[in-house]
PDB file of C-alpha atoms and ligand atoms in Angstrom:
ATOM      1  CA  MET A   1       5.389 -21.367  -6.948  1.00  0.00           C
ATOM      2  CA  ARG A   2       1.792 -20.396  -7.520  1.00  0.00           C
ATOM      3  CA  ILE A   3       1.085 -17.483  -5.197  1.00  0.00           C
ATOM      4  CA  GLY A   4      -2.377 -16.055  -4.572  1.00  0.00           C
ATOM      5  CA  ILE A   5      -2.225 -12.525  -3.236  1.00  0.00           C
ATOM      6  CA  ILE A   6      -5.313 -11.474  -1.307  1.00  0.00           C
ATOM      7  CA  GLY A   7      -5.630  -7.694  -1.383  1.00  0.00           C
ATOM      8  CA  ALA A   8      -4.369  -5.238  -3.953  1.00  0.00           C
ATOM      9  CA  GLY A   9      -2.772  -2.546  -1.810  1.00  0.00           C
ATOM     10  CA  SER A  10       0.748  -1.612  -0.745  1.00  0.00           C
ATOM     11  CA  MET A  11       1.877  -4.954   0.692  1.00  0.00           C
ATOM     12  CA  ALA A  12       0.357  -6.892  -2.203  1.00  0.00           C
ATOM     13  CA  ALA A  13       2.256  -4.679  -4.625  1.00  0.00           C
ATOM     14  CA  ALA A  14       5.547  -4.791  -2.707  1.00  0.00           C
ATOM     15  CA  LEU A  15       5.787  -8.521  -2.047  1.00  0.00           C
ATOM     16  CA  GLY A  16       3.860  -9.619  -5.127  1.00  0.00           C
ATOM     17  CA  GLY A  17       5.948  -7.427  -7.404  1.00  0.00           C
ATOM     18  CA  GLY A  18       9.159  -8.931  -6.042  1.00  0.00           C
ATOM     19  CA  TRP A  19       7.970 -12.521  -6.322  1.00  0.00           C
ATOM     20  CA  ALA A  20       6.649 -12.015  -9.833  1.00  0.00           C
ATOM     21  CA  HIS A  21       9.980 -10.522 -10.834  1.00  0.00           C
ATOM     22  CA  VAL A  22      11.890 -13.663  -9.788  1.00  0.00           C
ATOM     23  CA  GLY A  23       9.553 -15.988 -11.660  1.00  0.00           C
ATOM     24  CA  HIS A  24       6.707 -17.002  -9.365  1.00  0.00           C
ATOM     25  CA  GLU A  25       3.218 -17.297 -10.849  1.00  0.00           C
ATOM     26  CA  LEU A  26       0.856 -14.786  -9.302  1.00  0.00           C
ATOM     27  CA  LEU A  27      -2.869 -14.316  -9.196  1.00  0.00           C
ATOM     28  CA  ILE A  28      -4.159 -11.190  -7.451  1.00  0.00           C
ATOM     29  CA  GLY A  29      -7.503 -11.691  -5.699  1.00  0.00           C
ATOM     30  CA  ALA A  30      -9.326  -8.650  -4.411  1.00  0.00           C
ATOM     31  CA  ARG A  31     -12.885  -7.732  -3.536  1.00  0.00           C
ATOM     32  CA  SER A  32     -12.779  -5.179  -6.343  1.00  0.00           C
ATOM     33  CA  ALA A  33     -12.085  -6.665  -9.780  1.00  0.00           C
ATOM     34  CA  ARG A  34     -10.842  -3.271 -10.877  1.00  0.00           C
ATOM     35  CA  SER A  35      -8.166  -2.957  -8.193  1.00  0.00           C
ATOM     36  CA  ALA A  36      -7.017  -6.572  -8.735  1.00  0.00           C
ATOM     37  CA  ARG A  37      -6.670  -5.845 -12.456  1.00  0.00           C
ATOM     38  CA  ASP A  38      -4.930  -2.507 -11.823  1.00  0.00           C
ATOM     39  CA  LEU A  39      -2.330  -4.135  -9.579  1.00  0.00           C
ATOM     40  CA  ALA A  40      -1.768  -7.026 -11.994  1.00  0.00           C
ATOM     41  CA  ASP A  41      -1.266  -4.496 -14.810  1.00  0.00           C
ATOM     42  CA  THR A  42       1.136  -2.443 -12.691  1.00  0.00           C
ATOM     43  CA  ILE A  43       3.246  -5.494 -11.834  1.00  0.00           C
ATOM     44  CA  ASN A  44       3.193  -6.711 -15.431  1.00  0.00           C
ATOM     45  CA  ALA A  45       4.350  -3.294 -16.618  1.00  0.00           C
ATOM     46  CA  GLY A  46       6.991  -2.720 -13.971  1.00  0.00           C
ATOM     47  CA  SER A  47       8.423  -5.988 -12.670  1.00  0.00           C
ATOM     48  CA  GLU A  48       9.222  -7.742 -15.954  1.00  0.00           C
ATOM     49  CA  PRO A  49       7.558 -10.942 -14.686  1.00  0.00           C
ATOM     50  CA  ARG A  50       8.400 -14.235 -16.387  1.00  0.00           C
ATOM     51  CA  HIS A  51       4.725 -15.200 -16.041  1.00  0.00           C
ATOM     52  CA  ARG A  52       2.054 -12.586 -16.619  1.00  0.00           C
ATOM     53  CA  VAL A  53       0.311 -11.754 -13.377  1.00  0.00           C
ATOM     54  CA  GLY A  54      -3.440 -12.355 -13.436  1.00  0.00           C
ATOM     55  CA  ALA A  55      -6.393 -10.808 -11.634  1.00  0.00           C
ATOM     56  CA  ALA A  56      -9.240 -12.777 -10.094  1.00  0.00           C
ATOM     57  CA  THR A  57     -11.684 -13.035  -7.264  1.00  0.00           C
ATOM     58  CA  ILE A  58     -10.424 -13.877  -3.792  1.00  0.00           C
ATOM     59  CA  ALA A  59     -11.807 -17.416  -4.106  1.00  0.00           C
ATOM     60  CA  GLU A  60     -10.109 -17.964  -7.461  1.00  0.00           C
ATOM     61  CA  ALA A  61      -6.775 -16.676  -6.172  1.00  0.00           C
ATOM     62  CA  ILE A  62      -6.889 -19.065  -3.207  1.00  0.00           C
ATOM     63  CA  ASP A  63      -7.922 -22.026  -5.385  1.00  0.00           C
ATOM     64  CA  PHE A  64      -5.018 -21.293  -7.736  1.00  0.00           C
ATOM     65  CA  ALA A  65      -2.404 -20.968  -5.013  1.00  0.00           C
ATOM     66  CA  GLU A  66       0.105 -23.110  -3.216  1.00  0.00           C
ATOM     67  CA  VAL A  67       0.976 -20.050  -1.144  1.00  0.00           C
ATOM     68  CA  VAL A  68      -1.543 -17.373  -0.138  1.00  0.00           C
ATOM     69  CA  LEU A  69      -0.462 -13.934   1.091  1.00  0.00           C
ATOM     70  CA  LEU A  70      -3.104 -12.271   3.262  1.00  0.00           C
ATOM     71  CA  ALA A  71      -2.467  -8.583   2.543  1.00  0.00           C
ATOM     72  CA  VAL A  72      -5.647  -7.031   3.901  1.00  0.00           C
ATOM     73  CA  PRO A  73      -6.449  -5.015   7.025  1.00  0.00           C
ATOM     74  CA  VAL A  74      -7.022  -7.054  10.181  1.00  0.00           C
ATOM     75  CA  ALA A  75     -10.578  -5.726  10.197  1.00  0.00           C
ATOM     76  CA  ALA A  76     -11.200  -7.651   6.970  1.00  0.00           C
ATOM     77  CA  LEU A  77     -10.082 -11.006   8.339  1.00  0.00           C
ATOM     78  CA  THR A  78     -13.244 -12.129  10.119  1.00  0.00           C
ATOM     79  CA  GLU A  79     -15.341 -11.931   6.968  1.00  0.00           C
ATOM     80  CA  LEU A  80     -12.540 -13.296   4.816  1.00  0.00           C
ATOM     81  CA  LEU A  81     -12.098 -16.310   7.068  1.00  0.00           C
ATOM     82  CA  ASP A  82     -15.860 -16.848   7.382  1.00  0.00           C
ATOM     83  CA  ASP A  83     -16.038 -17.043   3.605  1.00  0.00           C
ATOM     84  CA  HIS A  84     -12.800 -18.853   2.766  1.00  0.00           C
ATOM     85  CA  SER A  85     -11.326 -20.786   5.694  1.00  0.00           C
ATOM     86  CA  GLU A  86     -12.112 -24.200   4.149  1.00  0.00           C
ATOM     87  CA  ARG A  87     -10.690 -23.079   0.842  1.00  0.00           C
ATOM     88  CA  LEU A  88      -7.389 -22.226   2.553  1.00  0.00           C
ATOM     89  CA  ALA A  89      -6.837 -25.884   3.508  1.00  0.00           C
ATOM     90  CA  ASP A  90      -3.333 -27.132   2.733  1.00  0.00           C
ATOM     91  CA  ARG A  91      -2.151 -23.727   1.529  1.00  0.00           C
ATOM     92  CA  VAL A  92       0.839 -22.020   3.042  1.00  0.00           C
ATOM     93  CA  VAL A  93      -0.849 -18.869   4.343  1.00  0.00           C
ATOM     94  CA  ILE A  94       1.462 -15.932   4.947  1.00  0.00           C
ATOM     95  CA  ASP A  95       0.018 -13.470   7.425  1.00  0.00           C
ATOM     96  CA  CYS A  96       1.726 -10.081   7.130  1.00  0.00           C
ATOM     97  CA  THR A  97      -1.012  -8.176   8.935  1.00  0.00           C
ATOM     98  CA  ASN A  98      -0.680  -5.768  11.835  1.00  0.00           C
ATOM     99  CA  ALA A  99      -3.571  -4.944  14.152  1.00  0.00           C
ATOM    100  CA  PHE A 100      -2.403  -1.369  14.690  1.00  0.00           C
ATOM    101  CA  GLN A 101      -4.789   1.073  16.306  1.00  0.00           C
ATOM    102  CA  PRO A 102      -4.167   4.641  17.419  1.00  0.00           C
ATOM    103  CA  ASP A 103      -2.950   4.896  21.004  1.00  0.00           C
ATOM    104  CA  GLU A 104      -5.664   7.021  22.597  1.00  0.00           C
ATOM    105  CA  SER A 105      -3.387   7.748  25.553  1.00  0.00           C
ATOM    106  CA  ALA A 106      -0.678   9.330  23.372  1.00  0.00           C
ATOM    107  CA  PRO A 107      -0.212  13.075  23.864  1.00  0.00           C
ATOM    108  CA  ASP A 108      -2.080  15.357  21.466  1.00  0.00           C
ATOM    109  CA  GLY A 109      -0.362  15.506  18.116  1.00  0.00           C
ATOM    110  CA  ALA A 110       1.750  12.376  18.720  1.00  0.00           C
ATOM    111  CA  THR A 111       1.245   9.414  16.427  1.00  0.00           C
ATOM    112  CA  ALA A 112       1.507   6.176  18.312  1.00  0.00           C
ATOM    113  CA  PHE A 113      -0.155   2.805  18.004  1.00  0.00           C
ATOM    114  CA  VAL A 114      -1.231  -0.091  20.149  1.00  0.00           C
ATOM    115  CA  LEU A 115      -2.434  -3.526  19.083  1.00  0.00           C
ATOM    116  CA  GLY A 116      -6.147  -3.943  18.591  1.00  0.00           C
ATOM    117  CA  GLU A 117      -5.727  -7.657  19.337  1.00  0.00           C
ATOM    118  CA  PRO A 118      -2.771  -9.607  20.674  1.00  0.00           C
ATOM    119  CA  ALA A 119      -2.440 -12.596  18.350  1.00  0.00           C
ATOM    120  CA  VAL A 120      -3.802 -12.270  14.826  1.00  0.00           C
ATOM    121  CA  ALA A 121      -1.849 -15.128  13.266  1.00  0.00           C
ATOM    122  CA  GLU A 122      -3.069 -17.508  15.959  1.00  0.00           C
ATOM    123  CA  ARG A 123      -6.635 -16.380  15.287  1.00  0.00           C
ATOM    124  CA  ILE A 124      -6.209 -17.088  11.585  1.00  0.00           C
ATOM    125  CA  ALA A 125      -4.839 -20.554  12.335  1.00  0.00           C
ATOM    126  CA  SER A 126      -7.642 -21.311  14.774  1.00  0.00           C
ATOM    127  CA  ARG A 127     -10.231 -20.387  12.142  1.00  0.00           C
ATOM    128  CA  ALA A 128      -8.551 -21.885   9.061  1.00  0.00           C
ATOM    129  CA  THR A 129      -7.558 -25.055  10.857  1.00  0.00           C
ATOM    130  CA  ARG A 130      -6.120 -26.843   7.853  1.00  0.00           C
ATOM    131  CA  ALA A 131      -4.092 -23.902   6.551  1.00  0.00           C
ATOM    132  CA  ARG A 132      -0.359 -23.821   7.212  1.00  0.00           C
ATOM    133  CA  VAL A 133      -0.080 -20.335   8.657  1.00  0.00           C
ATOM    134  CA  VAL A 134       3.218 -18.471   8.845  1.00  0.00           C
ATOM    135  CA  LYS A 135       3.587 -14.952  10.230  1.00  0.00           C
ATOM    136  CA  ALA A 136       6.104 -12.974   8.191  1.00  0.00           C
ATOM    137  CA  PHE A 137       6.881  -9.621   6.577  1.00  0.00           C
ATOM    138  CA  ASN A 138       4.834  -7.643   9.137  1.00  0.00           C
ATOM    139  CA  LEU A 139       7.776  -5.797  10.723  1.00  0.00           C
ATOM    140  CA  LEU A 140       8.653  -3.330   7.989  1.00  0.00           C
ATOM    141  CA  ALA A 141       6.898  -0.909   5.698  1.00  0.00           C
ATOM    142  CA  ALA A 142       5.812  -1.992   2.232  1.00  0.00           C
ATOM    143  CA  GLU A 143       8.187   0.591   0.808  1.00  0.00           C
ATOM    144  CA  VAL A 144      11.113  -1.262   2.379  1.00  0.00           C
ATOM    145  CA  TRP A 145      10.058  -4.624   0.946  1.00  0.00           C
ATOM    146  CA  ALA A 146       9.555  -2.974  -2.443  1.00  0.00           C
ATOM    147  CA  GLY A 147      12.874  -1.142  -2.314  1.00  0.00           C
ATOM    148  CA  GLU A 148      16.279  -2.258  -3.456  1.00  0.00           C
ATOM    149  CA  ASP A 149      18.250  -1.611  -0.245  1.00  0.00           C
ATOM    150  CA  ARG A 150      18.914  -4.910   1.435  1.00  0.00           C
ATOM    151  CA  VAL A 151      22.140  -4.378   3.377  1.00  0.00           C
ATOM    152  CA  PHE A 152      22.346  -1.807   6.171  1.00  0.00           C
ATOM    153  CA  ASP A 153      25.612  -1.260   8.072  1.00  0.00           C
ATOM    154  CA  GLY A 154      26.955  -4.416   6.465  1.00  0.00           C
ATOM    155  CA  VAL A 155      24.061  -6.587   7.657  1.00  0.00           C
ATOM    156  CA  ARG A 156      21.539  -8.109   5.291  1.00  0.00           C
ATOM    157  CA  LEU A 157      17.964  -7.221   6.168  1.00  0.00           C
ATOM    158  CA  ALA A 158      16.256 -10.159   7.881  1.00  0.00           C
ATOM    159  CA  VAL A 159      12.714 -11.462   7.908  1.00  0.00           C
ATOM    160  CA  PRO A 160      11.781 -13.167  11.173  1.00  0.00           C
ATOM    161  CA  PHE A 161       8.927 -15.596  10.679  1.00  0.00           C
ATOM    162  CA  CYS A 162       6.919 -17.954  12.887  1.00  0.00           C
ATOM    163  CA  GLY A 163       4.925 -21.057  12.086  1.00  0.00           C
ATOM    164  CA  ASP A 164       4.287 -24.649  13.068  1.00  0.00           C
ATOM    165  CA  ASP A 165       4.613 -26.407   9.718  1.00  0.00           C
ATOM    166  CA  GLU A 166       8.184 -27.241   8.786  1.00  0.00           C
ATOM    167  CA  THR A 167       7.574 -27.343   5.048  1.00  0.00           C
ATOM    168  CA  ALA A 168       5.665 -24.063   5.127  1.00  0.00           C
ATOM    169  CA  MET A 169       8.503 -22.471   7.097  1.00  0.00           C
ATOM    170  CA  ARG A 170      11.014 -23.621   4.492  1.00  0.00           C
ATOM    171  CA  ILE A 171       8.850 -22.241   1.682  1.00  0.00           C
ATOM    172  CA  VAL A 172       8.597 -18.861   3.407  1.00  0.00           C
ATOM    173  CA  ALA A 173      12.367 -18.854   3.966  1.00  0.00           C
ATOM    174  CA  ASP A 174      12.852 -19.434   0.242  1.00  0.00           C
ATOM    175  CA  LEU A 175      10.382 -16.653  -0.571  1.00  0.00           C
ATOM    176  CA  ALA A 176      12.345 -14.280   1.673  1.00  0.00           C
ATOM    177  CA  GLU A 177      15.598 -15.246  -0.029  1.00  0.00           C
ATOM    178  CA  ASP A 178      13.929 -14.650  -3.389  1.00  0.00           C
ATOM    179  CA  LEU A 179      13.614 -11.012  -2.294  1.00  0.00           C
ATOM    180  CA  ALA A 180      17.326 -10.951  -1.313  1.00  0.00           C
ATOM    181  CA  LEU A 181      16.341 -10.995   2.352  1.00  0.00           C
ATOM    182  CA  GLN A 182      17.799 -13.087   5.161  1.00  0.00           C
ATOM    183  CA  PRO A 183      15.250 -15.559   6.589  1.00  0.00           C
ATOM    184  CA  PHE A 184      15.175 -15.794  10.397  1.00  0.00           C
ATOM    185  CA  PRO A 185      13.054 -18.773  11.551  1.00  0.00           C
ATOM    186  CA  ALA A 186      11.731 -17.500  14.877  1.00  0.00           C
ATOM    187  CA  GLY A 187       9.783 -20.405  16.350  1.00  0.00           C
ATOM    188  CA  GLY A 188       6.270 -21.739  16.347  1.00  0.00           C
ATOM    189  CA  LEU A 189       3.096 -19.862  15.599  1.00  0.00           C
ATOM    190  CA  HIS A 190       2.575 -19.251  19.332  1.00  0.00           C
ATOM    191  CA  ARG A 191       5.507 -16.825  19.014  1.00  0.00           C
ATOM    192  CA  ALA A 192       3.904 -14.865  16.154  1.00  0.00           C
ATOM    193  CA  ARG A 193       2.287 -12.603  18.761  1.00  0.00           C
ATOM    194  CA  TYR A 194       5.788 -11.405  19.695  1.00  0.00           C
ATOM    195  CA  LEU A 195       6.412 -10.443  16.073  1.00  0.00           C
ATOM    196  CA  GLU A 196       3.127  -8.561  16.115  1.00  0.00           C
ATOM    197  CA  ALA A 197       4.102  -6.776  19.342  1.00  0.00           C
ATOM    198  CA  THR A 198       7.595  -6.050  18.014  1.00  0.00           C
ATOM    199  CA  ALA A 199       6.087  -4.359  14.971  1.00  0.00           C
ATOM    200  CA  VAL A 200       3.883  -1.998  16.965  1.00  0.00           C
ATOM    201  CA  PHE A 201       6.664  -1.224  19.429  1.00  0.00           C
ATOM    202  CA  THR A 202       9.309  -0.587  16.783  1.00  0.00           C
ATOM    203  CA  VAL A 203       7.052   1.517  14.607  1.00  0.00           C
ATOM    204  CA  GLY A 204       6.210   3.574  17.707  1.00  0.00           C
ATOM    205  CA  LEU A 205       9.915   4.309  18.214  1.00  0.00           C
ATOM    206  CA  TRP A 206      10.342   5.258  14.572  1.00  0.00           C
ATOM    207  CA  PHE A 207       7.329   7.559  14.689  1.00  0.00           C
ATOM    208  CA  ASP A 208       8.975   9.244  17.681  1.00  0.00           C
ATOM    209  CA  GLY A 209      12.115   9.761  15.572  1.00  0.00           C
ATOM    210  CA  LEU A 210      14.111   7.169  17.541  1.00  0.00           C
ATOM    211  CA  ASP A 211      16.320   4.661  15.724  1.00  0.00           C
ATOM    212  CA  ALA A 212      15.046   1.300  16.951  1.00  0.00           C
ATOM    213  CA  ARG A 213      18.166  -0.345  15.556  1.00  0.00           C
ATOM    214  CA  ALA A 214      20.315   1.484  18.085  1.00  0.00           C
ATOM    215  CA  ALA A 215      18.578  -0.416  20.889  1.00  0.00           C
ATOM    216  CA  ILE A 216      19.720  -3.784  19.574  1.00  0.00           C
ATOM    217  CA  PRO A 217      23.462  -4.556  19.485  1.00  0.00           C
ATOM    218  CA  PRO A 218      25.030  -7.071  17.092  1.00  0.00           C
ATOM    219  CA  LEU A 219      24.986 -10.732  18.133  1.00  0.00           C
ATOM    220  CA  THR A 220      28.647 -10.633  19.123  1.00  0.00           C
ATOM    221  CA  ALA A 221      27.824  -7.998  21.745  1.00  0.00           C
ATOM    222  CA  ALA A 222      24.390  -9.228  22.750  1.00  0.00           C
ATOM    223  CA  PHE A 223      25.611 -10.917  25.947  1.00  0.00           C
ATOM    224  CA  ALA A 224      28.575  -8.576  26.491  1.00  0.00           C
ATOM    225  CA  VAL A 225      30.954 -11.555  26.354  1.00  0.00           C
ATOM    226  CA  ALA A 226      31.579 -13.307  23.051  1.00  0.00           C
ATOM    227  CA  ASP A 227      30.851 -17.080  23.108  1.00  0.00           C
TER     228      ASP A 227
HETATM  229  N1  NAP B   1       1.683  -0.920   4.308  1.00  0.00           N
HETATM  230  C1  NAP B   1       2.653  -1.313   5.116  1.00  0.00           C
HETATM  231  O1  NAP B   1       3.736  -0.676   5.161  1.00  0.00           O
HETATM  232  C2  NAP B   1       2.493  -2.558   5.946  1.00  0.00           C
HETATM  233  C3  NAP B   1       3.623  -3.092   6.572  1.00  0.00           C
HETATM  234  C4  NAP B   1       3.508  -4.259   7.324  1.00  0.00           C
HETATM  235  C5  NAP B   1       2.258  -4.854   7.462  1.00  0.00           C
HETATM  236  N2  NAP B   1       1.167  -4.292   6.862  1.00  0.00           N
HETATM  237  C6  NAP B   1      -0.133  -4.969   7.008  1.00  0.00           C
HETATM  238  O2  NAP B   1      -0.448  -5.560   5.758  1.00  0.00           O
HETATM  239  C7  NAP B   1      -1.862  -5.557   5.564  1.00  0.00           C
HETATM  240  C8  NAP B   1      -2.164  -4.850   4.233  1.00  0.00           C
HETATM  241  O3  NAP B   1      -1.678  -3.540   4.341  1.00  0.00           O
HETATM  242  P1  NAP B   1      -1.597  -2.580   3.061  1.00  0.00           P
HETATM  243  O4  NAP B   1      -0.784  -1.420   3.474  1.00  0.00           O
HETATM  244  O5  NAP B   1      -1.251  -3.359   1.852  1.00  0.00           O
HETATM  245  O6  NAP B   1      -3.105  -2.086   2.974  1.00  0.00           O
HETATM  246  P2  NAP B   1      -3.795  -1.265   1.793  1.00  0.00           P
HETATM  247  O7  NAP B   1      -2.789  -0.669   0.922  1.00  0.00           O
HETATM  248  O8  NAP B   1      -4.800  -0.394   2.459  1.00  0.00           O
HETATM  249  O9  NAP B   1      -4.557  -2.421   0.969  1.00  0.00           O
HETATM  250  C9  NAP B   1      -5.474  -3.243   1.636  1.00  0.00           C
HETATM  251  C10 NAP B   1      -6.163  -4.145   0.649  1.00  0.00           C
HETATM  252  O10 NAP B   1      -7.111  -4.920   1.370  1.00  0.00           O
HETATM  253  C11 NAP B   1      -8.379  -4.786   0.746  1.00  0.00           C
HETATM  254  N3  NAP B   1      -9.469  -4.866   1.699  1.00  0.00           N
HETATM  255  C12 NAP B   1      -9.831  -3.932   2.616  1.00  0.00           C
HETATM  256  N4  NAP B   1     -10.891  -4.361   3.305  1.00  0.00           N
HETATM  257  C13 NAP B   1     -11.219  -5.573   2.784  1.00  0.00           C
HETATM  258  C14 NAP B   1     -12.248  -6.494   3.056  1.00  0.00           C
HETATM  259  N5  NAP B   1     -13.156  -6.281   4.028  1.00  0.00           N
HETATM  260  N6  NAP B   1     -12.285  -7.650   2.333  1.00  0.00           N
HETATM  261  C15 NAP B   1     -11.384  -7.867   1.347  1.00  0.00           C
HETATM  262  N7  NAP B   1     -10.388  -7.011   1.033  1.00  0.00           N
HETATM  263  C16 NAP B   1     -10.320  -5.887   1.753  1.00  0.00           C
HETATM  264  C17 NAP B   1      -8.336  -3.429   0.077  1.00  0.00           C
HETATM  265  O11 NAP B   1      -9.327  -3.416  -0.918  1.00  0.00           O
HETATM  266  P3  NAP B   1     -10.021  -2.033  -1.397  1.00  0.00           P
HETATM  267  O12 NAP B   1      -8.984  -1.379  -2.263  1.00  0.00           O
HETATM  268  O13 NAP B   1     -11.223  -2.517  -2.101  1.00  0.00           O
HETATM  269  O14 NAP B   1     -10.297  -1.259  -0.140  1.00  0.00           O
HETATM  270  C18 NAP B   1      -6.911  -3.406  -0.457  1.00  0.00           C
HETATM  271  O15 NAP B   1      -6.827  -4.151  -1.642  1.00  0.00           O
HETATM  272  C19 NAP B   1      -2.468  -4.830   6.761  1.00  0.00           C
HETATM  273  O16 NAP B   1      -2.917  -5.783   7.707  1.00  0.00           O
HETATM  274  C20 NAP B   1      -1.288  -4.045   7.349  1.00  0.00           C
HETATM  275  O17 NAP B   1      -1.402  -3.864   8.742  1.00  0.00           O
HETATM  276  C21 NAP B   1       1.248  -3.160   6.105  1.00  0.00           C
END
């Protein structure tokens, strides 16, 4: 697929690098031509892409794309959508953003976060009304997506994702599988806010040194009695 990556930071590198490696065509669009070019060069040098990754403006990357990954801070979205919401029409738009903000009520020295807004993906969809928005890849750190470990305790790492467009959901599922991940369709875009809340809650546990995974039993034990 033709994938336009908006942003040239950690998530752009992690997901873009993986997709380029398995043969997708990528164009990196960033506000700085230099950082778009640097990331394209890094992926070309490291991911052995079948198609050379290009660098462009944000507008050019969206125009090129069937799928757009929004890999920018939430604070950048208002301006981005003001400038490009029409251009995003018909694209599958993957929103991997997290509206994390420091939790001012956390004790001194503790690092905890809260959400700066409750439903980013819904905001994107309400602004870019003809885009096919899917929330995905926001739960885990870029380093995990970029890494090679995919199976933990015998379970393949999953990507829950939410969206309203069936075709877009299938495309995102395929893109997850391309990264050797297990796609978990998790309902309509109105549920994306739960993914956003899960991210901030889980990361808070991890920052406190608590293994979030221990709080969630396997499916066979989820209701105490096997079906
Ligand atoms: N990193 C993670 O582990 C992780 C995990 C899950 C979700 N996320 C989410 O993914 C998104 C991207 O995170 P990241 O870690 O990749 O961030 P990052 O490494 O800081 O990169 C952010 C990118 O967005 C660009 N950007 C910043 N402000 C912009 C603006 N106003 N207009 C256009 N572009 C702008 C930056 O450009 P400049 O270089 O010019 O500043 C940079 O290319 C965030 O919403 C984050 O919450 C991150």
